[in-house]
PDB file of C-alpha atoms in Angstrom:
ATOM      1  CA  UNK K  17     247.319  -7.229   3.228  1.00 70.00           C
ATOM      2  CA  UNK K  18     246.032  -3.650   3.164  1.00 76.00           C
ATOM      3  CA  UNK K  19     249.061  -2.173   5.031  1.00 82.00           C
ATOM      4  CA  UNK K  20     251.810  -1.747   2.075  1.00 82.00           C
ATOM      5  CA  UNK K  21     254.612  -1.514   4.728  1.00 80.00           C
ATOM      6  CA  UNK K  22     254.162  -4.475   6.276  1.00 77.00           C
ATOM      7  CA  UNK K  23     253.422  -6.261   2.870  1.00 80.00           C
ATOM      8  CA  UNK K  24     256.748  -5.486   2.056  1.00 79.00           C
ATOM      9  CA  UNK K  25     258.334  -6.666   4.778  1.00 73.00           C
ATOM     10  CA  UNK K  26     256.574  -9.803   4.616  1.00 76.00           C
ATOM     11  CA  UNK K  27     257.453 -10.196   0.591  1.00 79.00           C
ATOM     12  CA  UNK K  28     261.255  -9.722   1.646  1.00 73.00           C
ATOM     13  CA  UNK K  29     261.370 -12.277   4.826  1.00 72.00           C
ATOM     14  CA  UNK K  30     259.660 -14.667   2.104  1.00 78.00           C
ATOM     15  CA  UNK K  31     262.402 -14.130  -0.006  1.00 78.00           C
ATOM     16  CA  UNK K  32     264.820 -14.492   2.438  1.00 74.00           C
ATOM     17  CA  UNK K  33     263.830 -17.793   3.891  1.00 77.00           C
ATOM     18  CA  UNK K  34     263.487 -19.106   0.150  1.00 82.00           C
ATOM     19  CA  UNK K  35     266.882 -18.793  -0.248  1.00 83.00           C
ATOM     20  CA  UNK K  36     267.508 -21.666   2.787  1.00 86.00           C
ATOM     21  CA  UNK K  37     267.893 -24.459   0.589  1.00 89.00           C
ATOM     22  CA  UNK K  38     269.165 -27.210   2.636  1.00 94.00           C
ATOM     23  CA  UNK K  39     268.430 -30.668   2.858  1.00 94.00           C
ATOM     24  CA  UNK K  40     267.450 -30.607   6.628  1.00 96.00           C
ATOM     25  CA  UNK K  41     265.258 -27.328   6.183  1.00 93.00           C
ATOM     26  CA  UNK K  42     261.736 -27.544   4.964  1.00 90.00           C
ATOM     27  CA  UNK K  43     261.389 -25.262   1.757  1.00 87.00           C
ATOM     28  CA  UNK K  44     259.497 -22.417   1.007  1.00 84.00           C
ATOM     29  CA  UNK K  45     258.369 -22.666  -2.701  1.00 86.00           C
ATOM     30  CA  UNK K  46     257.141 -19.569  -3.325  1.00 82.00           C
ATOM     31  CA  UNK K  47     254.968 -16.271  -2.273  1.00 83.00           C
ATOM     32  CA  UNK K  48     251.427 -16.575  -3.437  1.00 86.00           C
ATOM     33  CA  UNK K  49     248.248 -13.907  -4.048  1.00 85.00           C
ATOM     34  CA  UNK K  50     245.300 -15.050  -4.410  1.00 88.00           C
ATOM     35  CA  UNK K  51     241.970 -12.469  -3.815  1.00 87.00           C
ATOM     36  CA  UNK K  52     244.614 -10.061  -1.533  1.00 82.00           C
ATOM     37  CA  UNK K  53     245.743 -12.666   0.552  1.00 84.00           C
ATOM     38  CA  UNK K  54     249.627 -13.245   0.373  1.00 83.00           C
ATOM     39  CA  UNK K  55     250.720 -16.766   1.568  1.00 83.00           C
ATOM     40  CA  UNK K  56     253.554 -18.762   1.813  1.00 82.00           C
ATOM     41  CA  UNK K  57     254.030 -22.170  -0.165  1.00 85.00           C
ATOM     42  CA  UNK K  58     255.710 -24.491   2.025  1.00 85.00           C
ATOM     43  CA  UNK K  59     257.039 -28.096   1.842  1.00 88.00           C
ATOM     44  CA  UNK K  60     254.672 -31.190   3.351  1.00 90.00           C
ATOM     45  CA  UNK K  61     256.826 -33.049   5.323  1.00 91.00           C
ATOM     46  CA  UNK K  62     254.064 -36.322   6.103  1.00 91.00           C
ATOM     47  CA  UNK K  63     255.798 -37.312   9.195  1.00 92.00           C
ATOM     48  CA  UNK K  64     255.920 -37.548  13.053  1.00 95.00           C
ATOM     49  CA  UNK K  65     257.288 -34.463  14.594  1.00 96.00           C
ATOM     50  CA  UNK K  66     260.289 -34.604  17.049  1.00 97.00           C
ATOM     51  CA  UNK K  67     257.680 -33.562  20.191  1.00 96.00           C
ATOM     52  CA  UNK K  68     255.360 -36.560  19.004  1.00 96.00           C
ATOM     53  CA  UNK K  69     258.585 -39.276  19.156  1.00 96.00           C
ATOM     54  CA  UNK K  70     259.065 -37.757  22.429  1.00 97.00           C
ATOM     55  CA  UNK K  71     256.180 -38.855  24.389  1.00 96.00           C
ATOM     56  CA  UNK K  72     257.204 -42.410  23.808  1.00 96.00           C
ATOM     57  CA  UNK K  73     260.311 -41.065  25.988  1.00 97.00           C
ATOM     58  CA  UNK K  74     263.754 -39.840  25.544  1.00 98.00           C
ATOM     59  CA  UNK K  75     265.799 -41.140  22.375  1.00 98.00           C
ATOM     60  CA  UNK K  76     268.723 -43.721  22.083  1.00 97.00           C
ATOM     61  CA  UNK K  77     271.810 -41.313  22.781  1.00 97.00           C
ATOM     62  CA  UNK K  78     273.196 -42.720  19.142  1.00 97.00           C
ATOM     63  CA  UNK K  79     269.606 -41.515  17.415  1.00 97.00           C
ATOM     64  CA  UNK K  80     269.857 -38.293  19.762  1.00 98.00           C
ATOM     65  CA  UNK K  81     273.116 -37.362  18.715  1.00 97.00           C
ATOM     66  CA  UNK K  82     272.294 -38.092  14.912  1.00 97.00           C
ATOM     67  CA  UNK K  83     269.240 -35.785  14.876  1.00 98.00           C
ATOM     68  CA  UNK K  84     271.238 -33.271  17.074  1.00 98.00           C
ATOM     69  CA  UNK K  85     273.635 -33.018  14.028  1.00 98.00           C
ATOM     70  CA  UNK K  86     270.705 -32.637  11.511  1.00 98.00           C
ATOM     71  CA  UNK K  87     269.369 -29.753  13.177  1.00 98.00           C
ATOM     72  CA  UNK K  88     272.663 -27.746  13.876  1.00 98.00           C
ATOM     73  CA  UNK K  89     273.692 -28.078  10.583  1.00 97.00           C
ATOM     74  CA  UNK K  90     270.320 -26.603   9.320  1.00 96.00           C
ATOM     75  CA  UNK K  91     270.428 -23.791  11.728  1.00 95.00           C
ATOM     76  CA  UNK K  92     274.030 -23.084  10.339  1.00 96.00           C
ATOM     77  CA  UNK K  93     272.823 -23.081   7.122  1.00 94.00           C
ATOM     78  CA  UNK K  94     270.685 -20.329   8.042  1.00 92.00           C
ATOM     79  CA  UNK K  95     273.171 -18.467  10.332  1.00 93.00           C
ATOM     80  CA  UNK K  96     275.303 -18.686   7.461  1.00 93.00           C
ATOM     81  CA  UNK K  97     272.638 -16.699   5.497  1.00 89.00           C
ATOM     82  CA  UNK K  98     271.987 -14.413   8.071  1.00 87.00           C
ATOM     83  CA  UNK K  99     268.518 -15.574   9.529  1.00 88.00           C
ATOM     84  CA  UNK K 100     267.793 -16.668  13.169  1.00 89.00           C
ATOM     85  CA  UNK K 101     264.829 -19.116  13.425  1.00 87.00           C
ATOM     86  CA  UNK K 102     263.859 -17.861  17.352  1.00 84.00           C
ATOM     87  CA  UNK K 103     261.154 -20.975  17.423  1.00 87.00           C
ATOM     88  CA  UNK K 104     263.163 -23.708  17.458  1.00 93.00           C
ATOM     89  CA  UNK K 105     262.079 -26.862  19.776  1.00 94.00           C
ATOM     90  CA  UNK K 106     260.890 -30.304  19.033  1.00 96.00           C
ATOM     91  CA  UNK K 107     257.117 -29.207  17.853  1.00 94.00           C
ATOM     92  CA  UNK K 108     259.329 -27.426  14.563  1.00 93.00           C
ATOM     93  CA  UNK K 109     261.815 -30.338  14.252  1.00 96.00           C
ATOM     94  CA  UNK K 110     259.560 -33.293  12.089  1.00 96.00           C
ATOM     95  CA  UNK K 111     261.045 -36.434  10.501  1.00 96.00           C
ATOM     96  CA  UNK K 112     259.745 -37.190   6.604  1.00 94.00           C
ATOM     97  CA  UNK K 113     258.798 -40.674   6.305  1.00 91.00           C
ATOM     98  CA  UNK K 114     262.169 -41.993   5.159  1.00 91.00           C
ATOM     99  CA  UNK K 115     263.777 -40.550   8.629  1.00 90.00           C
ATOM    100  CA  UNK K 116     265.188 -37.370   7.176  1.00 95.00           C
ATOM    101  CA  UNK K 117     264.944 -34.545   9.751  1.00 97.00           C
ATOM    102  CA  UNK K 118     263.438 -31.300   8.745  1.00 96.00           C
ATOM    103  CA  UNK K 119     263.175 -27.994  10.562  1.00 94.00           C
ATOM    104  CA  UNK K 120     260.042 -26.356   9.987  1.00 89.00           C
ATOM    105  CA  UNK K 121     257.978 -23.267  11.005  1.00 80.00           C
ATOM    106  CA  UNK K 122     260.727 -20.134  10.578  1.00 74.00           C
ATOM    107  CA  UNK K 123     257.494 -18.061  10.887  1.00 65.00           C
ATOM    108  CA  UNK K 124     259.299 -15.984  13.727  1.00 64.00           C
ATOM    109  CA  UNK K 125     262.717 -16.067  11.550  1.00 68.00           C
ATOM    110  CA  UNK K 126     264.645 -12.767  11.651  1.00 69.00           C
ATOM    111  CA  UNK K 127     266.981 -11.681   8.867  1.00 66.00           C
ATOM    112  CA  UNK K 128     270.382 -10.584  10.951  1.00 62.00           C
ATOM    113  CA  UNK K 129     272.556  -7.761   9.668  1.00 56.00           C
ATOM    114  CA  UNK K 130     276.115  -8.653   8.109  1.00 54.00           C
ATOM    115  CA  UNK K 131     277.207  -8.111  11.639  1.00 51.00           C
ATOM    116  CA  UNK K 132     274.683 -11.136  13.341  1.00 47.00           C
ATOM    117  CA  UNK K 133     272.919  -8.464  14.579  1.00 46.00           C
ATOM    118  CA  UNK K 134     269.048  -7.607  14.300  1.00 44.00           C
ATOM    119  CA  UNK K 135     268.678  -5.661  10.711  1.00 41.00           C
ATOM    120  CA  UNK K 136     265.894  -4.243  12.494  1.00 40.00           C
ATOM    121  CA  UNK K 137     263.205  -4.032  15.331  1.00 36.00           C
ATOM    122  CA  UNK K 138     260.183  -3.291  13.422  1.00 38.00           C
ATOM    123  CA  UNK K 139     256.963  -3.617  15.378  1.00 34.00           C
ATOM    124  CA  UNK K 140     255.156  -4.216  12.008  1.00 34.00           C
ATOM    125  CA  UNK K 141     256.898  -8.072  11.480  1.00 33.00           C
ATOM    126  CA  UNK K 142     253.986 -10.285  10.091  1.00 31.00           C
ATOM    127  CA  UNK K 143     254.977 -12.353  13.113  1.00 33.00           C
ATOM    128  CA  UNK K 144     253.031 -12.653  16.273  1.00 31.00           C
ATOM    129  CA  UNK K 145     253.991 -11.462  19.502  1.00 38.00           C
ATOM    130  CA  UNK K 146     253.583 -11.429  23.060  1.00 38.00           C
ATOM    131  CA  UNK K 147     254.234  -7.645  24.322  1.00 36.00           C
ATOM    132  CA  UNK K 148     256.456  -7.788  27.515  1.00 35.00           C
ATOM    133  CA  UNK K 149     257.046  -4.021  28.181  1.00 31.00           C
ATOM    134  CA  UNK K 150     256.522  -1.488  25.983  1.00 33.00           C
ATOM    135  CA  UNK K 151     261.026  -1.571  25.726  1.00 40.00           C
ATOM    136  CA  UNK K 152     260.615  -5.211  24.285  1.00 48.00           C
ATOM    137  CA  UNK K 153     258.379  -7.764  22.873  1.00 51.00           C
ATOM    138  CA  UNK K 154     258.639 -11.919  23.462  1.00 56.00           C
ATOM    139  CA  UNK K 155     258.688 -14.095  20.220  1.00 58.00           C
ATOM    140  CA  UNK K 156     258.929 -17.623  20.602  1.00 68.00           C
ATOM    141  CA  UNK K 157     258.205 -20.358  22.745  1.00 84.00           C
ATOM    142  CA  UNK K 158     258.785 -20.027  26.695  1.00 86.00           C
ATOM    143  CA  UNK K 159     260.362 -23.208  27.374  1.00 89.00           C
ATOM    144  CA  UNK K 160     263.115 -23.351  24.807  1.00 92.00           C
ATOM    145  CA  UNK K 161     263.602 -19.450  24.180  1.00 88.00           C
ATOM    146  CA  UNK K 162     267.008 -18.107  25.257  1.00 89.00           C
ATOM    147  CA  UNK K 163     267.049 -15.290  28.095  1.00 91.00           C
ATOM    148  CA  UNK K 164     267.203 -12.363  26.046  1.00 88.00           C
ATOM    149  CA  UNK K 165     264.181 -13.569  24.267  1.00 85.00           C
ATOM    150  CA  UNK K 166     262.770 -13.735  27.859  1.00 85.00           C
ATOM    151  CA  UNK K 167     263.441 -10.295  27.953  1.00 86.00           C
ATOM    152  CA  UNK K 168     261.915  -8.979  25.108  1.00 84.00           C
ATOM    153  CA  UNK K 169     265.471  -8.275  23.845  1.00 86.00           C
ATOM    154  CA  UNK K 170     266.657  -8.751  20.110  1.00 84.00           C
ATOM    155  CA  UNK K 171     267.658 -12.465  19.252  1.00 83.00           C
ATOM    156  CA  UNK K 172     270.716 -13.715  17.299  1.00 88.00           C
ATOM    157  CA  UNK K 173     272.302 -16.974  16.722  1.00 92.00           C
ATOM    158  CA  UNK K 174     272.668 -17.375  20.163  1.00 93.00           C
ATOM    159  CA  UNK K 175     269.572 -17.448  20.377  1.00 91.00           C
ATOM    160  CA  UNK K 176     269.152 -20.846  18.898  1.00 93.00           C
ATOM    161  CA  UNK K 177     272.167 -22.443  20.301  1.00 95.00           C
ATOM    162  CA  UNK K 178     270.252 -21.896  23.490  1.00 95.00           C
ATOM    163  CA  UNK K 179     267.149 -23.445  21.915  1.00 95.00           C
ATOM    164  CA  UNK K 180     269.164 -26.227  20.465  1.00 97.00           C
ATOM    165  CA  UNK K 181     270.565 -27.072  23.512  1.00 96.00           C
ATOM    166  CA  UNK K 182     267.430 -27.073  25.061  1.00 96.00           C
ATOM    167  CA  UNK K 183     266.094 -29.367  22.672  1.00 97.00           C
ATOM    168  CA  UNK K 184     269.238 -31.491  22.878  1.00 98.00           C
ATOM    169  CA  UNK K 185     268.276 -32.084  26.586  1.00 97.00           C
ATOM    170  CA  UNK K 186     264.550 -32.824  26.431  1.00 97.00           C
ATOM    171  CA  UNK K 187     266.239 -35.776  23.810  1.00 98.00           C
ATOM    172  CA  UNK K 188     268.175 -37.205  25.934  1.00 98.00           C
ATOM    173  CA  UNK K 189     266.473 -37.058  29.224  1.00 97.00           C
ATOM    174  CA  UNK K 190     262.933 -37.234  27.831  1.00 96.00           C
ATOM    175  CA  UNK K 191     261.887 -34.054  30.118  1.00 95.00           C
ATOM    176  CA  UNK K 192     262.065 -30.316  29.048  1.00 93.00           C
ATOM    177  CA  UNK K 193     265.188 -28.328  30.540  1.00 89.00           C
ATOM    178  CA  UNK K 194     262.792 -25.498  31.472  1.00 91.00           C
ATOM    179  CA  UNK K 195     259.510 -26.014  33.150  1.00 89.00           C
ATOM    180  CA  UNK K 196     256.723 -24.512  35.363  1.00 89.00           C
ATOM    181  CA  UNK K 197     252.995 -24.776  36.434  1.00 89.00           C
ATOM    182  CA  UNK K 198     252.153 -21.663  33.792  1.00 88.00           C
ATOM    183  CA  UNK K 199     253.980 -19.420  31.101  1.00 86.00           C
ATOM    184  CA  UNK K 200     255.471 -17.365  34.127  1.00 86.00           C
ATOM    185  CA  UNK K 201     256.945 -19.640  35.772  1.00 88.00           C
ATOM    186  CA  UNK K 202     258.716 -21.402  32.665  1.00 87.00           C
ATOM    187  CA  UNK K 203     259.749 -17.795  32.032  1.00 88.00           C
ATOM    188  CA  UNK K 204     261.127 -17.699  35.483  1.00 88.00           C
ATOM    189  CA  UNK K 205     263.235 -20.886  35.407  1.00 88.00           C
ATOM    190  CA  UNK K 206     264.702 -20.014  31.779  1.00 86.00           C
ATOM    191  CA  UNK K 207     265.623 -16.672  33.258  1.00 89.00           C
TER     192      UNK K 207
END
């Protein structure tokens, strides 16, 4: 809150991911201040989350499918406005409680140049990060992030095919696509 810069930023991400209004996409409602703090105003979705119906075991391949098609369309929505989620996976997937599937959580979203591109590679995003090297930094989560975002590299839309696919497998077999005993190793096999 005290660093202007970064305030900024933050204000115009906000305003950015407020303009994803799609049915499949939990919505931002608005950019609040209240005693210095800024928050966001988000959408309750009261449901189970994708990684919760997954303990029970993988999905009917008809149910997998239908959510599959839920969550690409939402992620083209935002490709379409030029924003890469880079935390997709089943934790930010929920279902309301009339079965509609939401994607939540584009905390680590990135607003993509006309191009589909990076606009930029601030270190100041309000985000959180892992620092790899000092060349690169690691946003998301290991076992669903793509290889670049192994890396450290700059994410794009590929980026969340990758995740979506991983997703899409962890449906349908009920285990995740990328595993290990700790954080390096899952890095490891995604790599």
């Amino acid at each position: 809150a005290l660093d202007a810069d970064r305030l900024a930023r933050f204000k115009r991400e906000a305003e950015v991911l407020a303009s994803l209004n799609h049915p499949n996409i939990a919505a931002i409602y608005g950019l609040e201040d209240i005693g210095g703090s800024q928050f966001l105003v988000l959408e309750l979705v009261e449901g189970e989350t994708l990684a919760q119906k997954l303990k029970a075991g993988p999905l009917p391949i008809n149910e997998a499918l239908a959510v599959a098609r839920r969550v690409a369309d939402a992620c083209q929505a935002a490709h379409e406005k030029a924003i890469v989620h880079r935390d997709l996976k089943p934790a930010n997937i929920a279902f309301t409680k009339d079965e509609q599937v939401k994607v939540l959580d584009f905390g680590l979203a990135k607003a993509l140049a006309p191009d589909g591109v990076s606009a930029t590679a601030d270190a100041n995003s309000p985000t959180l990060s892992l620092a790899a090297t000092r060349a690169g930094v690691i946003l998301g989560t290991a076992a669903y992030m793509s290889p670049e975002q192994a890396k450290g590299r700059e994410a794009d839309k590929r980026s969340d095919v990758w995740s979506f696919g991983a997703v899409l497998y962890e449906m349908l077999t009920g285990k995740r696509a990328f595993e290990g005993e700790d954080l390096s190793d899952t890095l490891a096999n995604v790599l």
